CSV table of N, CA, C and O in Angstrom, one decimal:
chain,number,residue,atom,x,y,z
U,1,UNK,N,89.5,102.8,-32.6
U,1,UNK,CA,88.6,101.9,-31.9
U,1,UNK,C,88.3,100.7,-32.8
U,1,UNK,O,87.9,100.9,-33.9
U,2,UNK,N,88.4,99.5,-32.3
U,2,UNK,CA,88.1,98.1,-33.4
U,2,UNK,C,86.9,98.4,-33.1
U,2,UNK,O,86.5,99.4,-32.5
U,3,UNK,N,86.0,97.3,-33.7
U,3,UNK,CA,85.0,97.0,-34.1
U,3,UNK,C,84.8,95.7,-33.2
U,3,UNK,O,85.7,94.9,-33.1
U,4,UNK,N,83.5,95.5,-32.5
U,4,UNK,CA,83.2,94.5,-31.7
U,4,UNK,C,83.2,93.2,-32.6
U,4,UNK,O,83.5,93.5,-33.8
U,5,UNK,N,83.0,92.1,-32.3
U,5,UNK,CA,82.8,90.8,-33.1
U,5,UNK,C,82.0,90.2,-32.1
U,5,UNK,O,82.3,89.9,-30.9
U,6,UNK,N,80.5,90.1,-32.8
U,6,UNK,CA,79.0,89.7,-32.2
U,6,UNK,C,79.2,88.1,-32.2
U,6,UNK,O,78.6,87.5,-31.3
U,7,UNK,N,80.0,87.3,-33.2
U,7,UNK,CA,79.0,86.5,-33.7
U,7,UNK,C,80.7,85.7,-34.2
U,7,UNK,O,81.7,86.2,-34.9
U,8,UNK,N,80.5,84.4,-33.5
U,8,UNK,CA,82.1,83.5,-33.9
U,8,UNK,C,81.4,82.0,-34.2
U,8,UNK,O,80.5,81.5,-33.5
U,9,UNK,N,81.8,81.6,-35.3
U,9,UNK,CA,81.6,80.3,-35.5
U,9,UNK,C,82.0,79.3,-34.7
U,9,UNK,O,83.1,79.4,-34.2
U,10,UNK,N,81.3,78.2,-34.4
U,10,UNK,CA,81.5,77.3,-33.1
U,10,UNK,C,82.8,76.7,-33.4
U,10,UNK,O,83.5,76.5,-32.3
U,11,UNK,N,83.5,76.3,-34.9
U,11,UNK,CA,84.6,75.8,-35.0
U,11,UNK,C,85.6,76.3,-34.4
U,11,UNK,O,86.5,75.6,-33.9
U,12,UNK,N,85.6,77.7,-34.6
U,12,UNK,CA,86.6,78.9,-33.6
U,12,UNK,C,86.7,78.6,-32.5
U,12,UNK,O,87.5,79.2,-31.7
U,13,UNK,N,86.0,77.8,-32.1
U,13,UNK,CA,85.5,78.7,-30.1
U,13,UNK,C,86.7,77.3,-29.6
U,13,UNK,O,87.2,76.3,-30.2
U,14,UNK,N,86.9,77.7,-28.2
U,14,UNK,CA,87.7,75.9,-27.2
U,14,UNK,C,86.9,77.4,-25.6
U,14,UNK,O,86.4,78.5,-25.3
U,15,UNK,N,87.4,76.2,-25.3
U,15,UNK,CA,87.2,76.1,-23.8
U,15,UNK,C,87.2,78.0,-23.0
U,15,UNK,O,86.5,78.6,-22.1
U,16,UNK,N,88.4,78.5,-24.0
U,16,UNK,CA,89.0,79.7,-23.3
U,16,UNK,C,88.2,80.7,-23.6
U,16,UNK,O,88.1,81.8,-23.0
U,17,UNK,N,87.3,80.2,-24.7
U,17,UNK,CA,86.3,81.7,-24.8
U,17,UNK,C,84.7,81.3,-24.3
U,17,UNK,O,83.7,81.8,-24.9
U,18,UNK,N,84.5,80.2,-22.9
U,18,UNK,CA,83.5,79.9,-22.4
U,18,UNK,C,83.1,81.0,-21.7
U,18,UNK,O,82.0,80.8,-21.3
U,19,UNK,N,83.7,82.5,-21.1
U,19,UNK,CA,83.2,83.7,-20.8
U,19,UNK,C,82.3,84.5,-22.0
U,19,UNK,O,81.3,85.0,-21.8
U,20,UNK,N,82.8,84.5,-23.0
U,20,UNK,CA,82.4,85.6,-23.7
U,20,UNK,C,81.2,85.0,-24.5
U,20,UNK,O,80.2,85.7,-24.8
U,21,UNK,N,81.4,83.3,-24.9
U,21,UNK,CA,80.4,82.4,-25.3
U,21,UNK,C,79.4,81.9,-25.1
U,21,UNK,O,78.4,81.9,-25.8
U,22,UNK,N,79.8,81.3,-23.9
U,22,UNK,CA,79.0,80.4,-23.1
U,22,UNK,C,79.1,79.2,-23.0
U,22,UNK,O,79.0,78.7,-24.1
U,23,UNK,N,79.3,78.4,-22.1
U,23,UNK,CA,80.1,77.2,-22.1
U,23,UNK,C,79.9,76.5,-23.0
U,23,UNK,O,80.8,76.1,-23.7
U,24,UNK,N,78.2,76.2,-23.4
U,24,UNK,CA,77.9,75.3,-24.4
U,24,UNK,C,78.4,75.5,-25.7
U,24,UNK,O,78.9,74.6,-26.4
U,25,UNK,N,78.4,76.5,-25.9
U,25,UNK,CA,79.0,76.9,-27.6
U,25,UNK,C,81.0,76.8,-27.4
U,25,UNK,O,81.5,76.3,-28.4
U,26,UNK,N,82.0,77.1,-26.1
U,26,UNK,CA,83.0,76.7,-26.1
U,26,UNK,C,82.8,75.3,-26.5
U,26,UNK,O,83.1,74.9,-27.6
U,27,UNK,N,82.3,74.5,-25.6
U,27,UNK,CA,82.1,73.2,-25.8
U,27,UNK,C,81.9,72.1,-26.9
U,27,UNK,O,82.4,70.9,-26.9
U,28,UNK,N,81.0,72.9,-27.7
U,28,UNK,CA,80.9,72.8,-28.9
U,28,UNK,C,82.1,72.4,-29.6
U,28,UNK,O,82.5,71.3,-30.1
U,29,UNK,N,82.6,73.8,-29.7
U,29,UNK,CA,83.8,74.0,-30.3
U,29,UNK,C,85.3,73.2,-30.1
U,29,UNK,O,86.1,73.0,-31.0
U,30,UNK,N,85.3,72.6,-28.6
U,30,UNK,CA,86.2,71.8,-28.5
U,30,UNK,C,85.9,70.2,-29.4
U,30,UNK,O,86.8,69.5,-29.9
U,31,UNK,N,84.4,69.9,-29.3
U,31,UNK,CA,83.9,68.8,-30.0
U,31,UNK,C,84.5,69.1,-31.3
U,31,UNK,O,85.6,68.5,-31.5
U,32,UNK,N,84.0,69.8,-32.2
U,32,UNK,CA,84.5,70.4,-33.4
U,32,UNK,C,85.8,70.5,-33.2
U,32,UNK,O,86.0,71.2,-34.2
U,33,UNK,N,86.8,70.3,-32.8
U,33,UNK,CA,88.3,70.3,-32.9
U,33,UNK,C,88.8,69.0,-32.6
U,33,UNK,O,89.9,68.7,-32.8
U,34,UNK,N,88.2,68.5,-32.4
U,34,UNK,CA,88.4,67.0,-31.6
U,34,UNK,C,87.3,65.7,-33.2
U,34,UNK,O,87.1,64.5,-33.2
U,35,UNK,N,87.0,66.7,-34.0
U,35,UNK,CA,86.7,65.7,-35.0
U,35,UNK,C,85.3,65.2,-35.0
U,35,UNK,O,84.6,64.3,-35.6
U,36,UNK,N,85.0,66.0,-34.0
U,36,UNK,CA,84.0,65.1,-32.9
U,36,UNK,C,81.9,65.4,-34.0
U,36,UNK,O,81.5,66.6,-34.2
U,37,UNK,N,81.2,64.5,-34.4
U,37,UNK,CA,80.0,65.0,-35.3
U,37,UNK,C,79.5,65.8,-34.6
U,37,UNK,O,78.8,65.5,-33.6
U,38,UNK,N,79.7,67.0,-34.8
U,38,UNK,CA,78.7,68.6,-34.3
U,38,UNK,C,78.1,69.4,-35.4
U,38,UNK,O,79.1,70.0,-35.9
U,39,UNK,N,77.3,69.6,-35.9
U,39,UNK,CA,76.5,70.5,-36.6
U,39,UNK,C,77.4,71.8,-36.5
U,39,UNK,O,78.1,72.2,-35.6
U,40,UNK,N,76.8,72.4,-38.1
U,40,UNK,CA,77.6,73.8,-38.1
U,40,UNK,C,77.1,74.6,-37.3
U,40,UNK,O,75.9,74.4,-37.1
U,41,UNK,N,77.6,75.4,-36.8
U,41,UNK,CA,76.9,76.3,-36.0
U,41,UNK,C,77.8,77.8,-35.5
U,41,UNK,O,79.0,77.9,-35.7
U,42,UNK,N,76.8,78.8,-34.7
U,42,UNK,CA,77.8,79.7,-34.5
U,42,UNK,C,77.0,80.6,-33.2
U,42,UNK,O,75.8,80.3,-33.0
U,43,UNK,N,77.6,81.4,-32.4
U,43,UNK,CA,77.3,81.7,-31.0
U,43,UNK,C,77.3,83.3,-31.1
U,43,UNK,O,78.1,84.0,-31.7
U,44,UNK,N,76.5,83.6,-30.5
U,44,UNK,CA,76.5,85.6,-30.2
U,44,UNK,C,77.1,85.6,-28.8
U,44,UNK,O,76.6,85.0,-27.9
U,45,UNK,N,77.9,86.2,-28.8
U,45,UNK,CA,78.7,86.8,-28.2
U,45,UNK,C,77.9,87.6,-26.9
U,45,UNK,O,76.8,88.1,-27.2
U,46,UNK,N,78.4,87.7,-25.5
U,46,UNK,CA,77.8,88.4,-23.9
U,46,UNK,C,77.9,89.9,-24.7
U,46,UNK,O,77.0,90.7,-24.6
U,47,UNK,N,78.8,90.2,-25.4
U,47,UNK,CA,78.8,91.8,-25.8
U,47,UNK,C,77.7,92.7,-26.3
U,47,UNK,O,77.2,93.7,-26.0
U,48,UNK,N,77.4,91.2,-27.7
U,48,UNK,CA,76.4,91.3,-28.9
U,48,UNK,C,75.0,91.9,-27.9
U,48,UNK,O,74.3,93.0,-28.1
U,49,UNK,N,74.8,90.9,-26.7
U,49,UNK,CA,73.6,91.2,-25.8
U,49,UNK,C,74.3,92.0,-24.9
U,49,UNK,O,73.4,92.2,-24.1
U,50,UNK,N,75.5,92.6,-24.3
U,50,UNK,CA,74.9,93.8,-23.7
U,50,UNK,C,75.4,95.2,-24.5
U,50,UNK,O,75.6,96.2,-23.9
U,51,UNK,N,75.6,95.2,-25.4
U,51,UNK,CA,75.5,96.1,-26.2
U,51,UNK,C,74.0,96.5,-27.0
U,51,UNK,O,73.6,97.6,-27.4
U,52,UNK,N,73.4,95.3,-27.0
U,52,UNK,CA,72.1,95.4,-27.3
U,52,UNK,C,71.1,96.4,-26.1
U,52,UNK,O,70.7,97.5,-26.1
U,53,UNK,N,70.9,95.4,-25.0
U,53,UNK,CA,70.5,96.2,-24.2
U,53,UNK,C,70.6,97.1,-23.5
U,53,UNK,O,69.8,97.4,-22.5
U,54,UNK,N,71.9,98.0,-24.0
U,54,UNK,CA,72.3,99.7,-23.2
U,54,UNK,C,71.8,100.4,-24.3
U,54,UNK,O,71.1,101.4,-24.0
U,55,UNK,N,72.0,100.1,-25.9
U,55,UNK,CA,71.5,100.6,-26.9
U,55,UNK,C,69.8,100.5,-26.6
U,55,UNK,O,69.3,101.6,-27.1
U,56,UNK,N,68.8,99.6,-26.0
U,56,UNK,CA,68.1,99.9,-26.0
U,56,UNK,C,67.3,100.6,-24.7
U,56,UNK,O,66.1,100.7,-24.3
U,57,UNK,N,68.5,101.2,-24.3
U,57,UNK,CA,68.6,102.0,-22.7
U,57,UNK,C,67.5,100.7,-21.1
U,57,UNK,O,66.9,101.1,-20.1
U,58,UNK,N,67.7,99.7,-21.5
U,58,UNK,CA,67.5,98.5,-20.2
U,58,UNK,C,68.2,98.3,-19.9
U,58,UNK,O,67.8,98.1,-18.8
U,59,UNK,N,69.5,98.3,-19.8
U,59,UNK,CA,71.0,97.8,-18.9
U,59,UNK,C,71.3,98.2,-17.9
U,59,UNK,O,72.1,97.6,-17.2
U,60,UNK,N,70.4,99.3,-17.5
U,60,UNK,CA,70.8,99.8,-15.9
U,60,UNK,C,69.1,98.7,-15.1
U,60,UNK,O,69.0,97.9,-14.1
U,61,UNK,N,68.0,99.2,-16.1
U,61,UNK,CA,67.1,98.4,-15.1
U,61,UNK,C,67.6,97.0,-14.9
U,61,UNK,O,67.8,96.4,-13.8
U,62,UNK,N,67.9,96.4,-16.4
U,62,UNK,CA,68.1,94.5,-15.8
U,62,UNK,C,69.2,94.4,-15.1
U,62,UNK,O,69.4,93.3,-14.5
U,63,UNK,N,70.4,95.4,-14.9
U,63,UNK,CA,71.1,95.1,-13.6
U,63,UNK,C,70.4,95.2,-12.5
U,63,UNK,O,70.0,94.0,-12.2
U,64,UNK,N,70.1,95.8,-11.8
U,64,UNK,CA,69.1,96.0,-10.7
U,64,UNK,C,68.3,94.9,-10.2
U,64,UNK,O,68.4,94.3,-9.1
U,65,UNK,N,67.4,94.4,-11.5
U,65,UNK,CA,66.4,93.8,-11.3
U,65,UNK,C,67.8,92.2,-11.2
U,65,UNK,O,67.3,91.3,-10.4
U,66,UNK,N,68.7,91.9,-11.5
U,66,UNK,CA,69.3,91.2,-11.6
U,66,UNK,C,70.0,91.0,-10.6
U,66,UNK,O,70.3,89.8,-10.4
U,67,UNK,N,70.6,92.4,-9.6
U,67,UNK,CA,70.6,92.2,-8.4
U,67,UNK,C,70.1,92.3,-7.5
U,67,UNK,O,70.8,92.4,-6.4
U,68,UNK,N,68.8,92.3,-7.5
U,68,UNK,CA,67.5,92.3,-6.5
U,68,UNK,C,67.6,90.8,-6.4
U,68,UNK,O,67.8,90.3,-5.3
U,69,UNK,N,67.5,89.9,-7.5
U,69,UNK,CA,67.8,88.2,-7.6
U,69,UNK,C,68.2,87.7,-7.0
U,69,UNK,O,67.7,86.7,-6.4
U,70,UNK,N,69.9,88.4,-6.9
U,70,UNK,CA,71.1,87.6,-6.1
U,70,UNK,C,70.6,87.8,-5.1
U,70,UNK,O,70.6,86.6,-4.9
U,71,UNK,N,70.1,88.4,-3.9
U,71,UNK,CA,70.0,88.9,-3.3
U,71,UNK,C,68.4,88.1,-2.4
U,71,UNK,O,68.1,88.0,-1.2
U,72,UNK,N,67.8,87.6,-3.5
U,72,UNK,CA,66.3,86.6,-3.2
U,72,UNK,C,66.4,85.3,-3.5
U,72,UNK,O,65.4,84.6,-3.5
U,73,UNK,N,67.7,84.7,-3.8
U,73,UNK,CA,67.8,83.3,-4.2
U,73,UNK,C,67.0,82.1,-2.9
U,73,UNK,O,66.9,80.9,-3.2
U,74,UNK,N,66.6,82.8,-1.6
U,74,UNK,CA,66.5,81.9,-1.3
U,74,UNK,C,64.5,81.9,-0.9
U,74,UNK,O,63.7,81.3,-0.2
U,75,UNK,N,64.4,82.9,-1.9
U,75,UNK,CA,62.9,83.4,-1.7
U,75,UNK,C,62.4,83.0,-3.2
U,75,UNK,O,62.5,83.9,-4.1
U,76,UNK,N,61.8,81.7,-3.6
U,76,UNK,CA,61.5,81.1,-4.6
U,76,UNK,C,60.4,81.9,-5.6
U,76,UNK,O,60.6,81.9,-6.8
U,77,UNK,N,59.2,82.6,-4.9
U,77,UNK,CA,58.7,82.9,-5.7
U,77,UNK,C,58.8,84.7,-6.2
U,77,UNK,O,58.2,85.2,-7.2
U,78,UNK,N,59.6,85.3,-5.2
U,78,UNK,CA,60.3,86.8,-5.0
U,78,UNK,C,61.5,86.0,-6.6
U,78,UNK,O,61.2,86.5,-7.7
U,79,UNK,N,62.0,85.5,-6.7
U,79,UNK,CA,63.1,84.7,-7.7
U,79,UNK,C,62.5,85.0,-8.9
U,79,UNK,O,62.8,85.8,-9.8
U,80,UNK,N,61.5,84.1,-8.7
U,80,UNK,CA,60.8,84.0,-10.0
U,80,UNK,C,60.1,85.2,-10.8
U,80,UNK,O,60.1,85.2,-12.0
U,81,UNK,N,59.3,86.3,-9.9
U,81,UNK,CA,58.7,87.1,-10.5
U,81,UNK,C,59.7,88.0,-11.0
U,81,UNK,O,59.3,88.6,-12.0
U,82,UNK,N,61.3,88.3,-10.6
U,82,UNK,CA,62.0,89.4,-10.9
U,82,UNK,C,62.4,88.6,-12.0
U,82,UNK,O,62.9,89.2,-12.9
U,83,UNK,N,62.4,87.3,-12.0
U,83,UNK,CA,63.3,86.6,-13.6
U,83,UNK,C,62.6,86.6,-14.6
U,83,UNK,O,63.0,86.4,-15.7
U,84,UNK,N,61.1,86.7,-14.3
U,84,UNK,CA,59.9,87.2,-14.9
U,84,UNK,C,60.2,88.2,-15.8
U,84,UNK,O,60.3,88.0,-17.0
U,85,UNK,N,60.4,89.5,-15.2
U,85,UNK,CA,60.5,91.2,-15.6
U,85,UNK,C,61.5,90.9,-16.4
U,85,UNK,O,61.3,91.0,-17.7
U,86,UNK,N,63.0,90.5,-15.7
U,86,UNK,CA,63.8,90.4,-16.7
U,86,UNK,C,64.2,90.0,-17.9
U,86,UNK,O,65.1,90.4,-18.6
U,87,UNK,N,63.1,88.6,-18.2
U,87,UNK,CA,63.0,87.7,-19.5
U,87,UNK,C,62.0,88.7,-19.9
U,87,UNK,O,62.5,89.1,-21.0
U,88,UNK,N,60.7,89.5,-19.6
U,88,UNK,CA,60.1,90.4,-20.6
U,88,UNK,C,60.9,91.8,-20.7
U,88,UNK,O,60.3,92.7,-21.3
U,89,UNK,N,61.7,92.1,-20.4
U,89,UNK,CA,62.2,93.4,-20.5
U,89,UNK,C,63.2,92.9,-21.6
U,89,UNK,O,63.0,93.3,-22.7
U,90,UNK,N,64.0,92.1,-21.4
U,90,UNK,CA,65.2,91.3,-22.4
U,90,UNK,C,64.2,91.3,-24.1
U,90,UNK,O,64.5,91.9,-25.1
U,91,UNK,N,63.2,90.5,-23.9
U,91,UNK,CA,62.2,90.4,-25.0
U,91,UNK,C,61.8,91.5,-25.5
U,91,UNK,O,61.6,91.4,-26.7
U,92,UNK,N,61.4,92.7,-24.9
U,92,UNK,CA,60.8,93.9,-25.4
U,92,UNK,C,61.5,94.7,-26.0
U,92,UNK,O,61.2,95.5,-26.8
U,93,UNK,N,62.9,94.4,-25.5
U,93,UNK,CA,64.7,95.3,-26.1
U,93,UNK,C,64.6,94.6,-27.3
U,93,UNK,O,64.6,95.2,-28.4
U,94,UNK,N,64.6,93.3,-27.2
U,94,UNK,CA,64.7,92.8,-28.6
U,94,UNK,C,66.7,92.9,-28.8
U,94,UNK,O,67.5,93.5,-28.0
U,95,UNK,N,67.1,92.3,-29.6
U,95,UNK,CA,68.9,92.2,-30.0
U,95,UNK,C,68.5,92.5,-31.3
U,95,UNK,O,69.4,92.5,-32.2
């Protein structure tokens, strides 16, 4: 079994790793290929965070609570309080 890789320097990143990244940090990285003045920088990885939070046994609640969301998008403040839980539950796991 390899070893995950948490953590890629922005210079690495283009467009194709805006899944695993997140656009801004792809984005980045196309700037930085492109010559383009971007500060050094580097991105944690969707794994780094959900490996974080199964390790700290939350991964089944913030799914849930995450698809209770999808599910209330059009009920603003039902939205808000479950995005609520889920930014303090995310914070309390800690990465």
């Amino acid at each position: 079994m390899t070893t995950p890789i948490y953590v890629h320097n922005l210079s690495a990143l283009r467009l194709a790793d805006a899944e695993e990244v997140g656009g801004k940090a792809a984005n980045l990285g196309e700037l930085l290929a492109a010559n383009l003045p971007v500060p050094p920088g580097f991105a944690v990885t969707r794994a780094a965070y959900l490996d974080a939070m199964r390790a700290r046994g939350v991964a089944a609640e913030l799914a849930d609570l995450h698809n209770k969301a999808l599910a209330r998008v059009s009920d603003s403040a039902t939205l808000t309080e479950l995005c609520n839980r889920m930014q303090d539950l995310v914070a309390k796991a800690g990465i």
